[in-house]
Each structure stands twice: as C-alpha cells, then as structure tokens.
Short mmCIF file of C-alpha atoms and ligand atoms in Angstrom, two decimals:
data_model
loop_
_atom_site.label_atom_id
_atom_site.label_comp_id
_atom_site.label_asym_id
_atom_site.label_seq_id
_atom_site.Cartn_x
_atom_site.Cartn_y
_atom_site.Cartn_z
CA MET L 1 108.37 118.47 86.00
CA SER L 2 106.75 118.93 89.38
CA ARG L 3 105.77 115.95 91.48
CA ILE L 4 102.09 115.14 91.93
CA VAL L 5 101.32 114.01 95.46
CA VAL L 6 98.03 112.36 96.41
CA THR L 7 97.03 111.75 100.03
CA GLY L 8 94.46 109.08 100.87
CA ALA L 9 95.84 107.26 97.85
CA THR L 10 94.71 103.81 99.01
CA GLY L 11 91.10 104.94 99.52
CA ALA L 12 88.36 104.39 96.95
CA LEU L 13 88.70 107.86 95.42
CA GLY L 14 92.47 108.03 95.81
CA ARG L 15 93.01 104.79 93.91
CA LEU L 16 90.92 106.09 91.03
CA VAL L 17 92.85 109.39 91.01
CA VAL L 18 96.20 107.57 90.89
CA ALA L 19 94.93 105.24 88.15
CA ASP L 20 93.84 108.28 86.14
CA LEU L 21 97.17 110.06 86.74
CA LEU L 22 99.05 106.97 85.56
CA GLU L 23 97.33 107.39 82.19
CA ARG L 24 98.40 111.03 81.96
CA VAL L 25 101.94 111.28 83.39
CA PRO L 26 104.91 108.97 84.01
CA ALA L 27 104.59 106.96 87.24
CA GLY L 28 107.83 108.52 88.46
CA ARG L 29 106.07 111.90 88.86
CA ILE L 30 103.43 110.49 91.21
CA THR L 31 103.73 110.11 94.98
CA ALA L 32 101.08 108.28 96.99
CA VAL L 33 100.76 109.28 100.64
CA VAL L 34 99.29 106.39 102.62
CA ARG L 35 99.01 105.33 106.23
CA ASN L 36 99.43 101.64 105.48
CA GLU L 37 102.35 100.85 103.20
CA GLN L 38 101.20 97.28 102.52
CA LYS L 39 97.92 98.56 101.04
CA ALA L 40 100.02 100.51 98.51
CA ALA L 41 102.21 97.61 97.36
CA ASP L 42 100.46 97.48 93.99
CA LEU L 43 101.06 101.21 93.46
CA ALA L 44 104.74 100.84 94.31
CA ALA L 45 104.93 97.94 91.85
CA ARG L 46 103.69 100.30 89.14
CA GLY L 47 106.47 102.78 89.89
CA VAL L 48 104.54 105.20 92.08
CA ALA L 49 106.58 106.56 95.00
CA VAL L 50 104.94 105.68 98.31
CA ARG L 51 105.30 107.79 101.46
CA VAL L 52 103.83 106.72 104.78
CA ALA L 53 102.15 109.41 106.89
CA ASP L 54 99.12 109.68 109.15
CA TYR L 55 96.91 112.78 109.29
CA ASP L 56 96.83 112.23 113.07
CA ASP L 57 100.61 112.46 113.37
CA PRO L 58 101.97 115.83 112.18
CA ALA L 59 105.56 114.60 112.61
CA SER L 60 104.91 111.86 110.07
CA LEU L 61 103.91 114.52 107.52
CA ALA L 62 107.18 116.45 107.81
CA GLY L 63 109.18 116.03 104.62
CA VAL L 64 106.38 114.33 102.72
CA PHE L 65 105.89 117.39 100.49
CA ALA L 66 108.51 119.40 98.62
CA GLN L 67 108.65 122.87 97.12
CA GLY L 68 106.77 123.03 93.83
CA ASP L 69 104.68 119.88 94.42
CA ARG L 70 101.14 119.72 93.13
CA VAL L 71 99.23 118.15 96.01
CA LEU L 72 95.76 116.63 96.34
CA LEU L 73 94.51 116.46 99.93
CA ILE L 74 91.73 113.89 99.95
CA SER L 75 89.54 114.64 102.94
CA GLY L 76 89.75 112.11 105.75
CA SER L 77 87.06 109.59 106.53
CA GLU L 78 86.84 110.06 110.29
CA VAL L 79 84.05 112.60 110.74
CA GLY L 80 84.68 114.79 113.77
CA ARG L 81 88.46 114.43 113.63
CA ARG L 82 89.08 116.00 110.28
CA VAL L 83 89.86 119.60 111.21
CA PRO L 84 93.08 118.82 113.13
CA GLN L 85 93.91 116.11 110.59
CA HIS L 86 93.54 118.38 107.57
CA THR L 87 95.28 121.23 109.39
CA ALA L 88 98.31 119.01 109.89
CA VAL L 89 98.46 118.32 106.14
CA ILE L 90 97.98 122.00 105.24
CA GLU L 91 100.76 123.04 107.63
CA ALA L 92 103.13 120.45 106.15
CA ALA L 93 102.27 121.64 102.63
CA GLN L 94 102.80 125.25 103.67
CA ALA L 95 106.16 124.48 105.29
CA ALA L 96 107.28 122.80 102.07
CA GLY L 97 106.00 125.57 99.79
CA VAL L 98 103.92 123.43 97.46
CA ALA L 99 102.78 124.94 94.18
CA GLN L 100 99.16 123.75 94.39
CA LEU L 101 97.00 122.37 97.17
CA ALA L 102 93.83 120.81 95.78
CA TYR L 103 91.21 119.73 98.30
CA THR L 104 88.13 117.53 98.02
CA GLY L 105 85.47 119.55 99.83
CA ILE L 106 81.70 119.48 99.59
CA LEU L 107 79.19 120.81 97.07
CA GLY L 108 78.16 124.34 97.98
CA GLY L 109 81.25 125.11 100.06
CA PRO L 110 80.43 127.89 102.53
CA GLU L 111 76.75 127.72 101.49
CA ALA L 112 76.40 124.05 102.49
CA ASP L 113 74.26 124.31 105.62
CA PHE L 114 74.40 120.75 106.93
CA GLU L 115 76.50 119.10 109.60
CA LEU L 116 78.72 117.03 107.28
CA ALA L 117 79.88 120.24 105.57
CA THR L 118 81.27 121.91 108.70
CA GLU L 119 84.73 120.34 108.63
CA HIS L 120 85.05 121.00 104.90
CA LYS L 121 84.23 124.67 105.38
CA VAL L 122 86.82 125.02 108.16
CA THR L 123 89.39 123.21 106.02
CA GLU L 124 88.81 125.46 103.01
CA GLN L 125 89.26 128.51 105.23
CA ALA L 126 92.49 127.08 106.65
CA ILE L 127 93.77 126.57 103.11
CA LEU L 128 92.85 130.16 102.20
CA ASP L 129 94.60 131.36 105.37
CA SER L 130 97.73 129.38 104.45
CA GLY L 131 98.21 131.55 101.38
CA LEU L 132 98.98 128.48 99.25
CA PRO L 133 97.70 128.36 95.67
CA TYR L 134 94.57 126.22 95.99
CA THR L 135 92.03 124.35 93.94
CA PHE L 136 88.75 123.54 95.67
CA LEU L 137 87.08 120.44 94.31
CA ARG L 138 83.68 120.71 95.96
CA ASN L 139 82.38 117.21 95.40
CA GLY L 140 78.70 116.35 95.32
CA TRP L 141 77.45 112.89 96.15
CA TYR L 142 78.89 109.69 94.75
CA HIS L 143 76.47 107.36 92.92
CA GLU L 144 78.22 104.65 94.93
CA ASN L 145 76.76 106.00 98.21
CA TYR L 146 73.50 104.54 96.88
CA THR L 147 74.57 101.64 94.67
CA ALA L 148 76.65 100.17 97.52
CA GLN L 149 73.33 99.65 99.33
CA LEU L 150 71.71 97.72 96.46
CA PRO L 151 71.89 94.27 98.11
CA VAL L 152 69.89 95.60 101.09
CA VAL L 153 67.53 97.51 98.80
CA LEU L 154 66.78 94.36 96.81
CA GLU L 155 66.39 92.28 99.98
CA HIS L 156 63.75 94.62 101.40
CA GLY L 157 62.31 95.93 98.13
CA ALA L 158 62.75 99.44 99.47
CA VAL L 159 64.95 102.48 99.06
CA VAL L 160 64.71 104.03 102.52
CA GLY L 161 65.30 107.73 103.11
CA SER L 162 63.99 110.97 104.57
CA ALA L 163 64.93 113.20 101.65
CA GLY L 164 61.31 113.69 100.59
CA GLU L 165 61.20 114.60 96.91
CA GLY L 166 64.64 116.18 97.02
CA ARG L 167 66.89 115.63 94.03
CA ILE L 168 70.51 114.48 93.98
CA ALA L 169 72.98 115.43 91.26
CA SER L 170 75.37 112.60 92.01
CA ALA L 171 78.18 111.35 89.78
CA ALA L 172 80.45 108.33 89.74
CA ARG L 173 83.50 108.38 92.02
CA ALA L 174 85.52 107.87 88.85
CA ASP L 175 84.12 111.14 87.46
CA TYR L 176 85.32 113.07 90.53
CA ALA L 177 88.67 111.27 90.31
CA ALA L 178 89.06 112.30 86.69
CA ALA L 179 88.37 115.91 87.66
CA ALA L 180 91.03 115.75 90.35
CA ALA L 181 93.54 114.29 87.90
CA ALA L 182 92.66 117.04 85.41
CA VAL L 183 93.35 119.88 87.84
CA LEU L 184 96.59 118.25 89.03
CA THR L 185 97.96 117.86 85.53
CA GLY L 186 96.40 120.80 83.67
CA GLU L 187 96.95 124.55 83.78
CA GLY L 188 94.68 127.38 84.83
CA HIS L 189 93.31 125.73 87.97
CA LEU L 190 95.13 127.73 90.66
CA ASN L 191 92.90 129.63 93.07
CA GLN L 192 89.84 128.18 91.37
CA VAL L 193 86.71 126.73 92.93
CA TYR L 194 84.80 123.95 91.19
CA GLU L 195 81.29 122.92 92.19
CA LEU L 196 81.36 119.30 91.07
CA SER L 197 78.23 117.23 90.57
CA GLY L 198 76.43 115.10 88.03
CA ASP L 199 74.81 116.56 84.93
CA THR L 200 71.40 115.17 85.93
CA ALA L 201 69.67 115.20 89.30
CA TRP L 202 67.28 112.42 90.33
CA SER L 203 64.95 111.73 93.25
CA LEU L 204 64.94 108.64 95.46
CA GLU L 205 61.57 107.74 93.94
CA GLU L 206 63.09 107.80 90.46
CA TYR L 207 66.10 105.87 91.72
CA ALA L 208 63.85 103.14 93.18
CA ALA L 209 61.92 102.94 89.89
CA GLU L 210 65.17 102.55 87.93
CA VAL L 211 66.39 99.80 90.28
CA ALA L 212 63.03 98.04 89.91
CA GLU L 213 63.16 98.23 86.14
CA GLN L 214 66.74 97.05 85.81
CA SER L 215 66.48 94.26 88.41
CA GLY L 216 62.98 93.09 87.49
CA ARG L 217 62.11 93.18 91.18
CA GLU L 218 59.56 95.20 93.13
CA VAL L 219 61.36 98.15 94.64
CA ALA L 220 59.76 101.35 95.94
CA TYR L 221 60.88 104.45 97.79
CA ALA L 222 59.95 104.32 101.47
CA ALA L 223 59.86 108.03 102.29
CA LEU L 224 60.21 108.27 106.05
CA PRO L 225 60.13 111.14 108.50
CA ALA L 226 63.54 111.95 109.99
CA ASP L 227 63.01 110.18 113.34
CA ALA L 228 61.84 106.94 111.67
CA HIS L 229 64.80 107.09 109.27
CA LEU L 230 67.14 107.47 112.25
CA ASP L 231 65.55 104.40 113.86
CA VAL L 232 66.03 102.34 110.67
CA LEU L 233 69.70 103.31 110.42
CA THR L 234 70.54 102.68 114.07
CA GLY L 235 68.52 99.45 113.91
CA ALA L 236 70.73 98.37 111.03
CA GLY L 237 73.81 98.96 113.17
CA VAL L 238 74.87 102.44 112.03
CA PRO L 239 76.33 104.22 115.10
CA GLU L 240 73.93 106.91 116.33
CA PRO L 241 76.15 109.95 115.71
CA PHE L 242 76.78 108.93 112.10
CA ALA L 243 73.15 107.92 111.56
CA ALA L 244 72.16 111.43 112.71
CA ILE L 245 74.58 112.94 110.19
CA LEU L 246 73.05 110.83 107.38
CA VAL L 247 69.53 111.91 108.35
CA ASP L 248 70.74 115.50 108.40
CA VAL L 249 72.12 114.99 104.86
CA ASP L 250 68.71 113.75 103.73
CA ALA L 251 67.12 116.89 105.18
CA ALA L 252 69.66 118.90 103.15
CA ILE L 253 68.75 116.90 100.05
CA ALA L 254 65.09 117.70 100.70
CA ARG L 255 66.08 121.40 100.76
CA GLY L 256 67.80 120.96 97.38
CA ARG L 257 71.36 121.33 98.67
CA LEU L 258 72.78 118.42 96.64
CA ALA L 259 70.78 119.02 93.48
CA GLY L 260 72.93 121.77 91.99
CA SER L 261 74.49 121.09 88.62
CA SER L 262 76.94 123.78 87.51
CA GLY L 263 78.42 121.72 84.69
CA ASP L 264 81.91 122.14 86.22
CA LEU L 265 82.41 118.38 86.48
CA SER L 266 81.60 117.49 82.88
CA ARG L 267 83.62 120.51 81.70
CA LEU L 268 86.69 119.43 83.70
CA ILE L 269 86.52 115.81 82.53
CA GLY L 270 85.61 116.68 78.96
CA ARG L 271 82.63 114.32 78.77
CA PRO L 272 79.17 113.96 80.31
CA THR L 273 79.12 112.58 83.85
CA THR L 274 78.20 108.92 84.32
CA PRO L 275 74.40 108.51 84.46
CA VAL L 276 73.09 106.97 87.68
CA ALA L 277 71.33 104.30 85.59
CA GLN L 278 74.75 103.17 84.36
CA ALA L 279 76.05 102.98 87.94
CA ILE L 280 73.03 100.87 88.89
CA ALA L 281 73.66 98.55 85.94
CA SER L 282 77.32 98.14 86.90
CA ALA L 283 76.44 97.43 90.52
CA LEU L 284 73.73 94.90 89.58
CA ALA L 285 76.16 93.15 87.25
N1 NAP P 301 81.22 112.86 97.98
C1 NAP P 301 80.76 111.80 98.62
O1 NAP P 301 79.69 111.24 98.31
C2 NAP P 301 81.58 111.22 99.71
C3 NAP P 301 81.18 110.02 100.31
C4 NAP P 301 81.98 109.50 101.30
C5 NAP P 301 83.13 110.16 101.68
N2 NAP P 301 83.48 111.32 101.09
C6 NAP P 301 84.71 112.06 101.45
O2 NAP P 301 85.64 111.87 100.39
C7 NAP P 301 86.81 111.21 100.90
C8 NAP P 301 87.30 110.22 99.86
O3 NAP P 301 86.27 109.29 99.61
P1 NAP P 301 86.58 107.76 99.49
O4 NAP P 301 85.39 107.13 98.94
O5 NAP P 301 87.91 107.57 98.83
O6 NAP P 301 86.75 107.35 101.05
P2 NAP P 301 87.67 106.21 101.65
O7 NAP P 301 87.74 105.05 100.70
O8 NAP P 301 87.22 105.98 103.04
O9 NAP P 301 89.13 106.86 101.66
C9 NAP P 301 89.56 107.71 102.67
C10 NAP P 301 91.06 107.80 102.55
O10 NAP P 301 91.57 108.63 103.60
C11 NAP P 301 92.63 107.94 104.22
N3 NAP P 301 92.70 108.32 105.61
C12 NAP P 301 91.71 108.32 106.52
N4 NAP P 301 92.18 108.70 107.71
C13 NAP P 301 93.52 108.92 107.55
C14 NAP P 301 94.55 109.31 108.41
N5 NAP P 301 94.34 109.53 109.72
N6 NAP P 301 95.79 109.47 107.90
C15 NAP P 301 96.04 109.23 106.59
N7 NAP P 301 95.09 108.85 105.73
C16 NAP P 301 93.85 108.69 106.21
C17 NAP P 301 92.26 106.47 104.10
O11 NAP P 301 93.40 105.66 104.30
P3 NAP P 301 93.28 104.05 104.27
O12 NAP P 301 93.32 103.69 102.80
O13 NAP P 301 94.48 103.60 105.01
O14 NAP P 301 91.98 103.69 104.92
C18 NAP P 301 91.74 106.43 102.70
O15 NAP P 301 92.81 106.35 101.79
C19 NAP P 301 86.36 110.57 102.21
O16 NAP P 301 87.45 110.37 103.07
C20 NAP P 301 85.37 111.59 102.72
O17 NAP P 301 86.03 112.71 103.30
C21 NAP P 301 82.74 111.85 100.09
#
C-alpha cells in the first residue's frame, strides 16, 4: 500500500489529520513531515514515521517523498513567504513522482478576491503546472478562528469585526481534517476540487447572540468600519500587515465570499459539519 505523507503534521490541522488517519490505516503507512522533530515525539511513539524538513530549505525536502506516495501539503503559516515555500514542496513531490498531491487552499479558489487568497491561487496553479495528480481542498474558515477569541470577547462583551452582515460558513478544524483524511485514503479524488465549508452560514451578530446565550453574559456585535477595526487589531498588538489582511478578510465576508456552502465537506466526511454553537460550547467548557 502507498505511503501517506502529511506536511505540517505538528500544526493544529496536521495533528487532527494524522489522528484521523491513524483510525483508518496502520500507523506504518503514515509519514509526518515536520520542522521540529521533538514536537513529533508523540507521533513517532505511535508508530508514525517522522521526517524533518523545512519549507524554507529545498534541500531538506529532497528524499522526503517517494514514487507513489499520497501527499497532503498543508499550507504554511507564514503569510507572504508561502509561494516559494509551497513551490519547494511541489518540486520535491514532482521529482519523486508522487501519486497524489492534496493541498489545503482557500474557499473559492481562483474566485477568491481577497489578499489572503493570493498565495493559495499561485500554489494551486503551480500544482496544476507540475502535472501531478492533485486534490484541491479549498478550506473555508475554521470555527476556531472565532472561538479562540472567546476569552477576549467575554472580557469586553463584544464581538468586534468589520464584516457587516456578511455570513460565514465555517466548520470545525476537525471537519476539514476528516475531509483531508478521506481524500488521502479513499478513491476517486484525483484531479478533483472540493469547496469545503460548513453546512450553515452565520453572521457575527448571530454569533454574538449565541455566545451571550450560552455564557449568560452580555455580548453584542460591535460592527466597525474597516479603519476602526484596523485600529482595534493593531491596538491589541496584531502586527499592522496581518491586521490589514484580517480587515480585508472581513470585507470579503461582507461581500459573501466565505458564505458559500456547496455541501462538499459534509459529503466527504459522511456526516453534517459541526455546528458553530457546538464549537462555542466546547470552547466555553
Ligand atoms: N481555514 C482557516 O480558517 C485557516 C486559519 C488559519 C490558517 N489556515 C491555513 O491552514 C494551515 C493549517 O492550519 P493550522 O491551524 O494547522 O495552522 P498551524 O497550527 O499554524 O500549522 C501550520 C503548520 O505548518 C508548519 N509550517 C509552517 N512553516 C513551515 C516551514 N517553513 N516548514 C515546515 N513546516 C512549516 C507548522 O510547523 P510547526 O508545527 O513546526 O509550527 C505547522 O505544522 C495554516 O498554515 C494556514 O495556511 C487556515
């Protein structure tokens, strides 16, 4: 049986993908590609092969992949550096002749007209140009992007954003991880594009109301104009370039760019996606 190789395996999504794979295939089929071997000690203890490589160091990627591998490239976390990083992984996969290169892109793919999507679009094109059999996992937003902020939300009694009344079809990270595991272990996913998002879209106003109800606290949506939102984020210590990207995302949400719900995610995972109310409950607990 072919090996299944997951990059970014010690990240939040990568760990969930490996955990899901471990329930589907023997550990000996799974290889975790990580940049910090110590972070992967628990995976090695479970029988997962661990290879050390850095997206920034093409030489470190040589020999990581083998002919016939089914590979998941989890997009890097350093916005602005990801095109050369992903290109290095694609070139290593191409040199090896992998059987599948799955990639975690962004909802909408070439139609996503906001700054954060640019590197994903370039990466998808590079994968197409490589000629490798691909699977594009175009991920929408994680619930956790919002629930991770709950302590601050509860402290201030406000969900702050500049997304207007835009709706967000987010899903749990674990839902996206299950979809990745499904395409890496199942058949019929080569040269396929999946627009992955939650079954139900919600607005920040609805989100604030749900947090208020579940927490028993007063929480409301503070709908700000873009410049005021930028000030709040930079005032909270978010570096200006990244704060600008987040404000740009909210503008995209206001235009409906993250509201799409194709049903691809629930179809791939064989169950409804996790409701945002459930993610709020887990985070509050
Ligand atoms: N859909 C969404 O809502 C959303 C939200 C945030 C991010 N994303 C994207 O989805 C990806 C996965 O999300 P996540 O929550 O798992 O993010 P994450 O926890 O930050 O994981 C990113 C992974 O990429 C690895 N990585 C980063 N730079 C690397 C490099 N130079 N060489 C090798 N590995 C490198 C990290 O390694 P370490 O474990 O060593 O840090 C980590 O394993 C993110 O990287 C980002 O592209 C999507």
